[in-house]
CSV table of C-alpha atoms in Angstrom, one decimal:
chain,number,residue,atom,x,y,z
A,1,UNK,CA,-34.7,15.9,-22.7
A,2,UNK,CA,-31.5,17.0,-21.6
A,3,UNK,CA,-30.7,19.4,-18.6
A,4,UNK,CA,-29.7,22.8,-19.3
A,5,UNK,CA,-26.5,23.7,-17.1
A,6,UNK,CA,-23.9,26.3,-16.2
A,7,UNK,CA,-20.2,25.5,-15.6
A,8,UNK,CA,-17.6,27.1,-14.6
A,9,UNK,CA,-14.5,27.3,-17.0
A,10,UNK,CA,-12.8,24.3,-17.7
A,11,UNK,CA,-15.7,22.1,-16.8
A,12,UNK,CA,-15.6,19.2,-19.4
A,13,UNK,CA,-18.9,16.9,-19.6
A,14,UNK,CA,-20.1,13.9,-21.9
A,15,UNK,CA,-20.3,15.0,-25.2
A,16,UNK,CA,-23.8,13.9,-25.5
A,17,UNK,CA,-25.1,16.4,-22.8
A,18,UNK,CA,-26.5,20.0,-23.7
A,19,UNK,CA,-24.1,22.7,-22.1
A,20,UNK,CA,-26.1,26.0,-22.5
A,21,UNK,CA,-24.2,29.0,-20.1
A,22,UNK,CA,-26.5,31.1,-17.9
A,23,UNK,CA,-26.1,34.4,-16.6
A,24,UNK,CA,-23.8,35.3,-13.6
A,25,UNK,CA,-27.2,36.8,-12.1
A,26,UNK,CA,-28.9,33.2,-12.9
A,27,UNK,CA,-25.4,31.3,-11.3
A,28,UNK,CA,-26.0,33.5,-7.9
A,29,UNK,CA,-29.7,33.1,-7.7
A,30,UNK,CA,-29.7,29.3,-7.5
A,31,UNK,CA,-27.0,29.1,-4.7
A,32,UNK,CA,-29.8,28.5,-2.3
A,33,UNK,CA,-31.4,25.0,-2.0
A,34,UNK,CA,-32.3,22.3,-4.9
A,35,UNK,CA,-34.3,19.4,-5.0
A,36,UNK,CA,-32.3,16.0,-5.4
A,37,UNK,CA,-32.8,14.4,-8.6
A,38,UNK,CA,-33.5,11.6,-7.2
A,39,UNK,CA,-35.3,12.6,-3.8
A,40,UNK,CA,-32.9,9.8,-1.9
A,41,UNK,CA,-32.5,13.1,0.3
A,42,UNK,CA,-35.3,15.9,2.1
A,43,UNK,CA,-33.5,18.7,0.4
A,44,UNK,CA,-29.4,18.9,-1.2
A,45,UNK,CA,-27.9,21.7,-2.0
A,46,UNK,CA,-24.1,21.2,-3.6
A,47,UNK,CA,-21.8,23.1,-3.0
A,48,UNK,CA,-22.4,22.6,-6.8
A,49,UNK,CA,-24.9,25.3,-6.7
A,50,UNK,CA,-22.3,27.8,-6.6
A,51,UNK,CA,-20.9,26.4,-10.0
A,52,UNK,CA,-24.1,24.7,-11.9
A,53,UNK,CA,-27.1,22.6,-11.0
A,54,UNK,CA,-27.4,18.7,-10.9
A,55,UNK,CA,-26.9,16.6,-13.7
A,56,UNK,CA,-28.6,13.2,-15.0
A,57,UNK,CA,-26.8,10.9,-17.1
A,58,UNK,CA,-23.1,10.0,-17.9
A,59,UNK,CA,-20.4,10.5,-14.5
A,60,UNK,CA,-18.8,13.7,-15.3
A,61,UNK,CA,-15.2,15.0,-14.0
A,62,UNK,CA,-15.8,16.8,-10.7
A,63,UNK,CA,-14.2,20.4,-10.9
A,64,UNK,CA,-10.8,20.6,-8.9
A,65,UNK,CA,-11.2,24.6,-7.9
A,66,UNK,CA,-14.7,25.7,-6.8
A,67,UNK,CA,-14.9,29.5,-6.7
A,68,UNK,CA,-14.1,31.0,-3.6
A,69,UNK,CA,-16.3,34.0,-3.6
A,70,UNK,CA,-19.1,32.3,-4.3
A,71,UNK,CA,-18.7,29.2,-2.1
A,72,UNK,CA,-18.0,31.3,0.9
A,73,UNK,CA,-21.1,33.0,1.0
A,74,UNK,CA,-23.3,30.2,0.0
A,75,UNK,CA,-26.1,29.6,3.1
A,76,UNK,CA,-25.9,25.8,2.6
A,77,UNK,CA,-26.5,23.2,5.3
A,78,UNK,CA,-26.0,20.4,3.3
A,79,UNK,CA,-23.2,18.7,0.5
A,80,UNK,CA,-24.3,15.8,-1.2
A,81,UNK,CA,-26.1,14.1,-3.7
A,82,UNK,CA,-24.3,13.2,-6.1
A,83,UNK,CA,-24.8,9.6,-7.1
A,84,UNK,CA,-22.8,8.1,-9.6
A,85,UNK,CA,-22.2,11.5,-11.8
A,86,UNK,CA,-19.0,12.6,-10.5
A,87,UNK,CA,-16.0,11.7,-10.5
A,88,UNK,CA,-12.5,13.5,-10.0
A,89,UNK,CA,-11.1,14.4,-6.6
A,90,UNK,CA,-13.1,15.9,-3.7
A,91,UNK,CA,-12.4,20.1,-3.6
A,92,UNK,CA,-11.0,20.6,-0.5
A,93,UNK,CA,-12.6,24.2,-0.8
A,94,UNK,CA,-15.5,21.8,0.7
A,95,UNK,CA,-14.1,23.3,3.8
A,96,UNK,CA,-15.2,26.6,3.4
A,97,UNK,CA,-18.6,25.6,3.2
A,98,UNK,CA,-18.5,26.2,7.3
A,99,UNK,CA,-22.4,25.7,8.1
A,100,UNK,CA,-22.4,22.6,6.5
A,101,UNK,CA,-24.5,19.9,9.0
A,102,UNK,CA,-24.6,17.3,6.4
A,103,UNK,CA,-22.1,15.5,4.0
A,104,UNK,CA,-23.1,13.1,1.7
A,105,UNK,CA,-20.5,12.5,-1.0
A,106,UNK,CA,-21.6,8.7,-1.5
A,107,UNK,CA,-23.0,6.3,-3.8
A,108,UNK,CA,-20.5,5.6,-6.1
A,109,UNK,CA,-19.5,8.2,-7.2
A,110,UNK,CA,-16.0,7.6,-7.7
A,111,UNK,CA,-14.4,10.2,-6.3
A,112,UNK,CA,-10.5,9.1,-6.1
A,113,UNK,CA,-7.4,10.7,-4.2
A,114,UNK,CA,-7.5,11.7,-1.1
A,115,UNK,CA,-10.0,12.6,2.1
A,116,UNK,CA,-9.5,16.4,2.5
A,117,UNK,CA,-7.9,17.5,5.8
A,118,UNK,CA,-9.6,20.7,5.4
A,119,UNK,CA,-12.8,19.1,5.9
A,120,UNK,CA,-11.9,19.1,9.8
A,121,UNK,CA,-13.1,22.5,9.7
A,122,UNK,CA,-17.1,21.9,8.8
A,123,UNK,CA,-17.3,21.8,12.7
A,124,UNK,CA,-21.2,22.3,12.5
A,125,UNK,CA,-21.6,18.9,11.1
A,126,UNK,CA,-24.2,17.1,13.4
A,127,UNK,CA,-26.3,15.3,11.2
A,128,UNK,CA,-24.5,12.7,9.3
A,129,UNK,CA,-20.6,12.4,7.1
A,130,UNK,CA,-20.8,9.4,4.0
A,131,UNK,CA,-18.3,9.6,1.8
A,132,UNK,CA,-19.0,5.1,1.4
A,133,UNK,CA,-18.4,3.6,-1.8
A,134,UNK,CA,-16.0,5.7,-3.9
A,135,UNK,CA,-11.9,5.0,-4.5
A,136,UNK,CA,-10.4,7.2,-1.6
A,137,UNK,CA,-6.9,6.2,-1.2
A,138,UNK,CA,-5.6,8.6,1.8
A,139,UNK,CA,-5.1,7.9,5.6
A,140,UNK,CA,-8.3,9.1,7.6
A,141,UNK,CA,-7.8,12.9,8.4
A,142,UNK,CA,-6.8,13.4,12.2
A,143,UNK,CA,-9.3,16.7,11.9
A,144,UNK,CA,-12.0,15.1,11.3
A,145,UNK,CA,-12.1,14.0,15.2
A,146,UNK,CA,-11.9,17.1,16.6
A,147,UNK,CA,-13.9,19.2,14.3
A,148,UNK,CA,-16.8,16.6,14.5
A,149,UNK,CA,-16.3,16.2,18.6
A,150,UNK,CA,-19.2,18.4,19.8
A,151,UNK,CA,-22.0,17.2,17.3
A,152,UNK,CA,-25.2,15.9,18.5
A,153,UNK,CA,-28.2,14.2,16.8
A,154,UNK,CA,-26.0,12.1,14.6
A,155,UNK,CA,-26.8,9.2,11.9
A,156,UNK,CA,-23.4,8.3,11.4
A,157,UNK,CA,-20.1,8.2,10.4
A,158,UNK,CA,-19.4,6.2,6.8
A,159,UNK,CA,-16.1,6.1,5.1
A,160,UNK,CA,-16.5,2.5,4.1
A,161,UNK,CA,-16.1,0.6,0.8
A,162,UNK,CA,-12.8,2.9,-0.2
A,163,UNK,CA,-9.2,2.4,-0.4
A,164,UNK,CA,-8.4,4.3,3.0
A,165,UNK,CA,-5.2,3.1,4.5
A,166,UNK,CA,-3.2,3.3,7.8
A,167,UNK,CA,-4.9,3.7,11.4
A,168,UNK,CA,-8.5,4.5,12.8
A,169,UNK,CA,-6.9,7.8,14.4
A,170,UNK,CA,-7.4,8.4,18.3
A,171,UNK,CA,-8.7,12.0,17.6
A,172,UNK,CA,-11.8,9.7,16.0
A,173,UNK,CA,-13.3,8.8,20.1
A,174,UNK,CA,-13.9,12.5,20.5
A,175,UNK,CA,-17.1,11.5,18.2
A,176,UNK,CA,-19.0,11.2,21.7
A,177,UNK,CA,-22.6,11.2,20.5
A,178,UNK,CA,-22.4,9.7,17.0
A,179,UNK,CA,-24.8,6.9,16.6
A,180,UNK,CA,-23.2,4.8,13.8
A,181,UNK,CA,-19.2,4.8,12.9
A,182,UNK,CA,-18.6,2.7,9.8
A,183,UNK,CA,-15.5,2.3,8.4
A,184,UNK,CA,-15.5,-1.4,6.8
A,185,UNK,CA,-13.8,-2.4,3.6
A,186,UNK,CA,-10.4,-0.8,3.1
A,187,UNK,CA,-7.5,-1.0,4.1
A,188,UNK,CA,-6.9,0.4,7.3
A,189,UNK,CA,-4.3,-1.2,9.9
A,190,UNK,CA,-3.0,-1.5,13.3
A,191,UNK,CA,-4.8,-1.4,16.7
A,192,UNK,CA,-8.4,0.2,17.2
A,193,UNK,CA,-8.1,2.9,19.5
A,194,UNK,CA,-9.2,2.5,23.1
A,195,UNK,CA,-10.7,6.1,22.6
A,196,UNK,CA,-13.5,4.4,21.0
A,197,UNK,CA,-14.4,3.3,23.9
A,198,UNK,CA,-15.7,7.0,24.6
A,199,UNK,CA,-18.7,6.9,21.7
A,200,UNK,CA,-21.0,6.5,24.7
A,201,UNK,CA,-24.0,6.6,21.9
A,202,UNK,CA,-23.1,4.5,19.6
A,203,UNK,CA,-25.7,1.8,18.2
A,204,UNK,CA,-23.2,0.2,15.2
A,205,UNK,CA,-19.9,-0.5,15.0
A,206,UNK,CA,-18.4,-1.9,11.5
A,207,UNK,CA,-14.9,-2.3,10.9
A,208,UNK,CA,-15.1,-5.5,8.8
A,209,UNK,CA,-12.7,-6.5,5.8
A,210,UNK,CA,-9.6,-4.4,6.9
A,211,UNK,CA,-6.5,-5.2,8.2
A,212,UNK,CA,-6.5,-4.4,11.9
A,213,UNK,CA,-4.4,-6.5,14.2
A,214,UNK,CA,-3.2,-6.3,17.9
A,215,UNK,CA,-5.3,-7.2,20.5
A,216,UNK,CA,-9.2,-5.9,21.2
A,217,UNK,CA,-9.5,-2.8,23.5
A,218,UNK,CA,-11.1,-3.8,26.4
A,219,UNK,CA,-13.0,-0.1,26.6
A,220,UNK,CA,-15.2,-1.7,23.5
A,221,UNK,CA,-17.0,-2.9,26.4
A,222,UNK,CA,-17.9,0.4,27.5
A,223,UNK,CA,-20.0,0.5,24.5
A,224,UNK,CA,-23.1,-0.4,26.0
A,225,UNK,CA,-25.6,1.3,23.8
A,226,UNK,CA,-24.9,-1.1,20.6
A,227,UNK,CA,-28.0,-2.7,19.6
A,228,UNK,CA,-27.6,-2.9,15.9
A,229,UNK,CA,-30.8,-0.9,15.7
A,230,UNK,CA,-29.5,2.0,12.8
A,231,UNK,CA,-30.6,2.3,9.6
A,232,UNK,CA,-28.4,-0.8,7.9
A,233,UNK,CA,-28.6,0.8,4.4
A,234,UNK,CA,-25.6,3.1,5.9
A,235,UNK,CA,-23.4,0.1,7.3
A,236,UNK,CA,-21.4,-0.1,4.2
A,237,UNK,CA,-22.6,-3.3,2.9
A,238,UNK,CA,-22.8,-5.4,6.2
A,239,UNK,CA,-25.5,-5.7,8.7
A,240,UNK,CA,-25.9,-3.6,12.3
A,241,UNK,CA,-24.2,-4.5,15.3
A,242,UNK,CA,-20.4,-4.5,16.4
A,243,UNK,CA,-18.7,-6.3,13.2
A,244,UNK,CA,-15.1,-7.4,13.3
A,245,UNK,CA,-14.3,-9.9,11.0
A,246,UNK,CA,-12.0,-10.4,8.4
A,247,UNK,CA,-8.9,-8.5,9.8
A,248,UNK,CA,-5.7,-9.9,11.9
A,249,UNK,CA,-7.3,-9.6,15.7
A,250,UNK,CA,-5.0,-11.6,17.7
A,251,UNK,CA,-4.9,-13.0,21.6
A,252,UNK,CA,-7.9,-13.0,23.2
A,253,UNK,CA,-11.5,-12.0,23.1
A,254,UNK,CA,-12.2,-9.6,26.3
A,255,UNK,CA,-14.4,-10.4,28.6
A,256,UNK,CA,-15.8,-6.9,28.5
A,257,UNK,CA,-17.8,-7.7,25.5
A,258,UNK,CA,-20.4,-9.5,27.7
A,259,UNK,CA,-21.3,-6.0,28.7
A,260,UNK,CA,-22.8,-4.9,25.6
A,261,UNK,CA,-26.1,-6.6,27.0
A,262,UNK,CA,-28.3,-4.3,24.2
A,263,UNK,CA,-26.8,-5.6,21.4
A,264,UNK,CA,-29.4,-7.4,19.3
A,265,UNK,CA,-27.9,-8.2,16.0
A,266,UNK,CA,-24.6,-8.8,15.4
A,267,UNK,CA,-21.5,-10.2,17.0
A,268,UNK,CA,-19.0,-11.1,13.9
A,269,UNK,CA,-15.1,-11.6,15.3
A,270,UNK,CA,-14.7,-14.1,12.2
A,271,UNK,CA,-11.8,-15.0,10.2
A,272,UNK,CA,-9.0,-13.4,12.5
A,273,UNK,CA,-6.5,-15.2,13.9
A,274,UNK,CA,-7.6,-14.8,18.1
A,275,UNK,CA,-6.2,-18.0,19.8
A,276,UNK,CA,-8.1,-18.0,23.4
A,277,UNK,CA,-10.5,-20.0,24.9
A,278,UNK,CA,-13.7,-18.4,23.9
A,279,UNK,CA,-15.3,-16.0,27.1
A,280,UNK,CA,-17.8,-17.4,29.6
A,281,UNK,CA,-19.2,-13.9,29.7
A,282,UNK,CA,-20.7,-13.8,26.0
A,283,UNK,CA,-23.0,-15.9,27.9
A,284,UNK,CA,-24.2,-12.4,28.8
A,285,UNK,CA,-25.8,-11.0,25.9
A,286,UNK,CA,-29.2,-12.7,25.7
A,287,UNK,CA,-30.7,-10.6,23.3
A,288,UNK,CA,-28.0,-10.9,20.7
A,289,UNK,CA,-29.6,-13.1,17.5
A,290,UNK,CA,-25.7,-13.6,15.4
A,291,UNK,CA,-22.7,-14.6,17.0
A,292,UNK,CA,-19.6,-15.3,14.3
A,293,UNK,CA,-16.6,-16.6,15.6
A,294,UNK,CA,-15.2,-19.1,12.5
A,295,UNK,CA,-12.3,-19.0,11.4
A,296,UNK,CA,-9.8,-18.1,14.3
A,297,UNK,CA,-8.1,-20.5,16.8
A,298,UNK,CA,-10.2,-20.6,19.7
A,299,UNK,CA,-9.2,-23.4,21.9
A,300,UNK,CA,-10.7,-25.3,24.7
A,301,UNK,CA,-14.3,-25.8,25.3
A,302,UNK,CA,-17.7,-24.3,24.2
A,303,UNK,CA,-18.7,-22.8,27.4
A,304,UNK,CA,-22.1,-24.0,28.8
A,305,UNK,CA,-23.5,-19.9,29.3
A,306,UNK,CA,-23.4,-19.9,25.5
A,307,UNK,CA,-26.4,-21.4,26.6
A,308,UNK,CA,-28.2,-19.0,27.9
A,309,UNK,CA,-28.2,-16.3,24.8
A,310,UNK,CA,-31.7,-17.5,24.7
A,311,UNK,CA,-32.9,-14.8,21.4
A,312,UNK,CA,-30.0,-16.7,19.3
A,313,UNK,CA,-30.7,-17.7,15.9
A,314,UNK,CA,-27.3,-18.0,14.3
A,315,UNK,CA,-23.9,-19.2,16.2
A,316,UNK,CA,-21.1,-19.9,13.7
A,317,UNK,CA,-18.2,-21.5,15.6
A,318,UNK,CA,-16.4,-23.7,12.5
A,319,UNK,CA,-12.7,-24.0,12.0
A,320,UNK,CA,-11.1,-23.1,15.1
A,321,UNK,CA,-9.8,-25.9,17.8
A,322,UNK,CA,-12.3,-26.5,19.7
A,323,UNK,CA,-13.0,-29.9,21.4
A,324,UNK,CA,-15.0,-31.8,24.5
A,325,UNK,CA,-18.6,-32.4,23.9
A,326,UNK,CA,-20.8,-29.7,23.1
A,327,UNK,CA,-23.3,-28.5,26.4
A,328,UNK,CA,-26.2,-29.3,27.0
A,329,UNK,CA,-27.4,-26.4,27.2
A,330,UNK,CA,-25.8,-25.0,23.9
A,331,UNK,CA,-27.7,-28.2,21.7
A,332,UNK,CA,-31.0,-27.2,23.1
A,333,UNK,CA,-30.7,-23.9,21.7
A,334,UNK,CA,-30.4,-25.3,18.1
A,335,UNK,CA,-33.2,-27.6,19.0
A,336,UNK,CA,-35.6,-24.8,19.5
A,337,UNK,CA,-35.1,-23.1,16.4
A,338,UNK,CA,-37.3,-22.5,13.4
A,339,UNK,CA,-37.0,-24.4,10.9
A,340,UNK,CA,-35.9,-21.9,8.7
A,341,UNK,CA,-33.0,-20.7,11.0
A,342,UNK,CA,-31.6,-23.8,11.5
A,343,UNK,CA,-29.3,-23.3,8.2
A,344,UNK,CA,-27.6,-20.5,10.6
A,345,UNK,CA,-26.0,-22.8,12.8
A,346,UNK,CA,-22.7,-24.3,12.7
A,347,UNK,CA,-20.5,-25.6,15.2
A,348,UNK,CA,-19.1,-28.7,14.2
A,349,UNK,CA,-17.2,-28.6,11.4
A,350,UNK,CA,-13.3,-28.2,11.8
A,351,UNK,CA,-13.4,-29.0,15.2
A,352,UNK,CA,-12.9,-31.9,17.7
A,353,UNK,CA,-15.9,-31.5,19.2
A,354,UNK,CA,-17.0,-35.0,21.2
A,355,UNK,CA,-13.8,-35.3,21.5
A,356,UNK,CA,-11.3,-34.6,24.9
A,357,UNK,CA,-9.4,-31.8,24.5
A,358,UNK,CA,-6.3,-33.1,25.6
A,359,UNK,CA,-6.5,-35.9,23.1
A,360,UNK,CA,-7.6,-33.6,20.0
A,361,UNK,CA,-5.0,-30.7,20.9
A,362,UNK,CA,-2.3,-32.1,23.5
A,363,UNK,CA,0.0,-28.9,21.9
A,364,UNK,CA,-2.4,-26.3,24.1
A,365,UNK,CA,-1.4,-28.1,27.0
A,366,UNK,CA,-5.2,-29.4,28.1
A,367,UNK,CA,-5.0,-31.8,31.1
A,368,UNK,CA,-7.1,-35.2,30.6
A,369,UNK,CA,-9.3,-36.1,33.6
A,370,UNK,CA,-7.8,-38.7,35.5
């Protein structure tokens, strides 16, 4: 049976849906809290309240004015919901919903144009910001760091799986306390801000499938509370941990990264185009289970601490330029998996491996023992 609804003037729906108009009293009255249709949520209410109730069915075109009167006065803690129903640009009158703590404008709903700048003014948000998985297409709003700077009790920070260009703005490391920041899949450029280096909280970092270049930040070391251990159905279609790959990362690795000693899952720096030998000091993270690095031009030797990442159960090192034989120490870590992890490890192929360095790549300058 279809859903009885209210809109607002102008509001076009599928032409199979019942449109029945309620009351102005009836409008007012419901501008307080809603179940989610589909309980992915405790409680929702949309700013939507103010202009109609939730919908099942067909994606409908999301109004492009919300009215102000209403929205202003509305009590609501939380935005969201909306699954794949909507569709249209996101109302920057959003902003005016000022005791907002949670935003959840996700789950392809295929909101296009751009992220609202106004949003930098729901400084109350402290619970959680997804706007992942829709066809956003503007730079990332320089408000939205310092509006968000003071939250605490955060799930994370998700603007992944959109069509967000230019860079990861500096204002963004004033997210102190946030516990995931996820902004994968789009197509985002230049360096990554060393100010990230100030999310002392942080458990997940994802920045995969962009195309970020310069040189690593050293202060990504300071990030010493990644473990990989959030929720992974918020990392934007990758798994936890600090995830890298598939940008234009160049030079070296820092050695800082051997400081994120909690990290348990992931390590991904593949398919960039980093040219260093790779660092002793990754040796370091003995509770890490992944460790990607194909797909780049890491030279030299594997270094024997590798070795010593003793919870290991996947090291992908293919396709770069390394060469000498492989350590002792790294083969009886392959040697001591489970048979059903040993499909995760791969080391050999594209490289020289068993073979001297200086004779597989004499252009990086590697000196033969006499």
């Amino acid at each position: 049976m279809a859903r009885t609804t209210n809109r607002p003037a102008g509001w076009t729906s599928s032409p199979t849906r019942s449109m029945q108009p309620r009351n102005a009293r009836s409008r007012r009255s419901g501008a307080s809290k809603v179940s989610r249709a589909r309980g992915q949520r405790r409680w929702t209410l949309l700013l939507l309240i103010a202009v109609g109730s939730l919908l099942d069915g067909d994606a409908v075109p999301f109004p492009t004015t919300l009215p102000v009167a209403e929205t202003t006065a509305l009590d609501t803690r939380s935005v969201g919901g909306f699954n794949d129903l909507y569709t249209g640009t996101i109302p920057t009158e959003l902003g005016l919903l000022t005791k907002v703590t949670k935003a959840d404008l996700e789950h392809y709903c295929e909101f296009i144009g751009p992220l609202p700048t106004e949003l930098g003014t729901l400084s109350m948000m402290h619970d959680y910001f997804y706007v992942q998985s829709n066809a956003l297409t503007s730079t990332l709003p320089t408000q939205l760091g310092g509006a968000f700077a003071d939250m605490s009790e955060w799930q994370g920070f998700d603007v992944s799986l959109n069509w967000l260009t230019g860079p990861i703005p500096t204002q963004y490391g004033s997210m102190t306390k946030i516990d995931a920041f996820y902004a994968s899949a789009n197509k985002l450029t230049g360096r990554v801000p060393s100010e990230l280096g100030l999310m002392a909280w942080v458990q997940d970092v994802l920045l995969f499938t962009n195309s970020l270049s310069a040189t690593l930040p050293t202060q990504l070391g300071q990030l010493t509370k990644i473990s990989g251990d959030t929720d992974p159905s918020f990392s934007g279609g990758g798994q936890g941990g600090l995830d890298l790959k598939n940008n234009d990362f160049t030079s070296a690795v820092p050695t800082e990264l051997g400081r994120l000693t909690n990290l348990k899952q992931r390590l991904r720096l593949n398919a960039n185009e980093f040219s260093s030998t790779i660092p002793s000091e990754l040796g370091l993270l003995t509770a890490t289970t992944y460790v990607g690095m194909s797909y780049n031009g890491f030279t030299g030797a594997i270094p024997t601490q590798i070795g010593s990442m003793m919870a290991i159960e996947a090291l992908y090192l293919p396709h770069n330029a390394l060469c000498n034989d492989i350590p002792t120490q790294v083969a009886a870590l392959s040697t001591a998996l489970p048979s059903y992890t040993t499909t995760e490890w791969n080391i050999d192929s594209g490289n020289a491996l068993g073979t001297p360095c200086c004779e597989a790549y004499p252009e990086h300058n590697h000196t033969c023992a006499p």
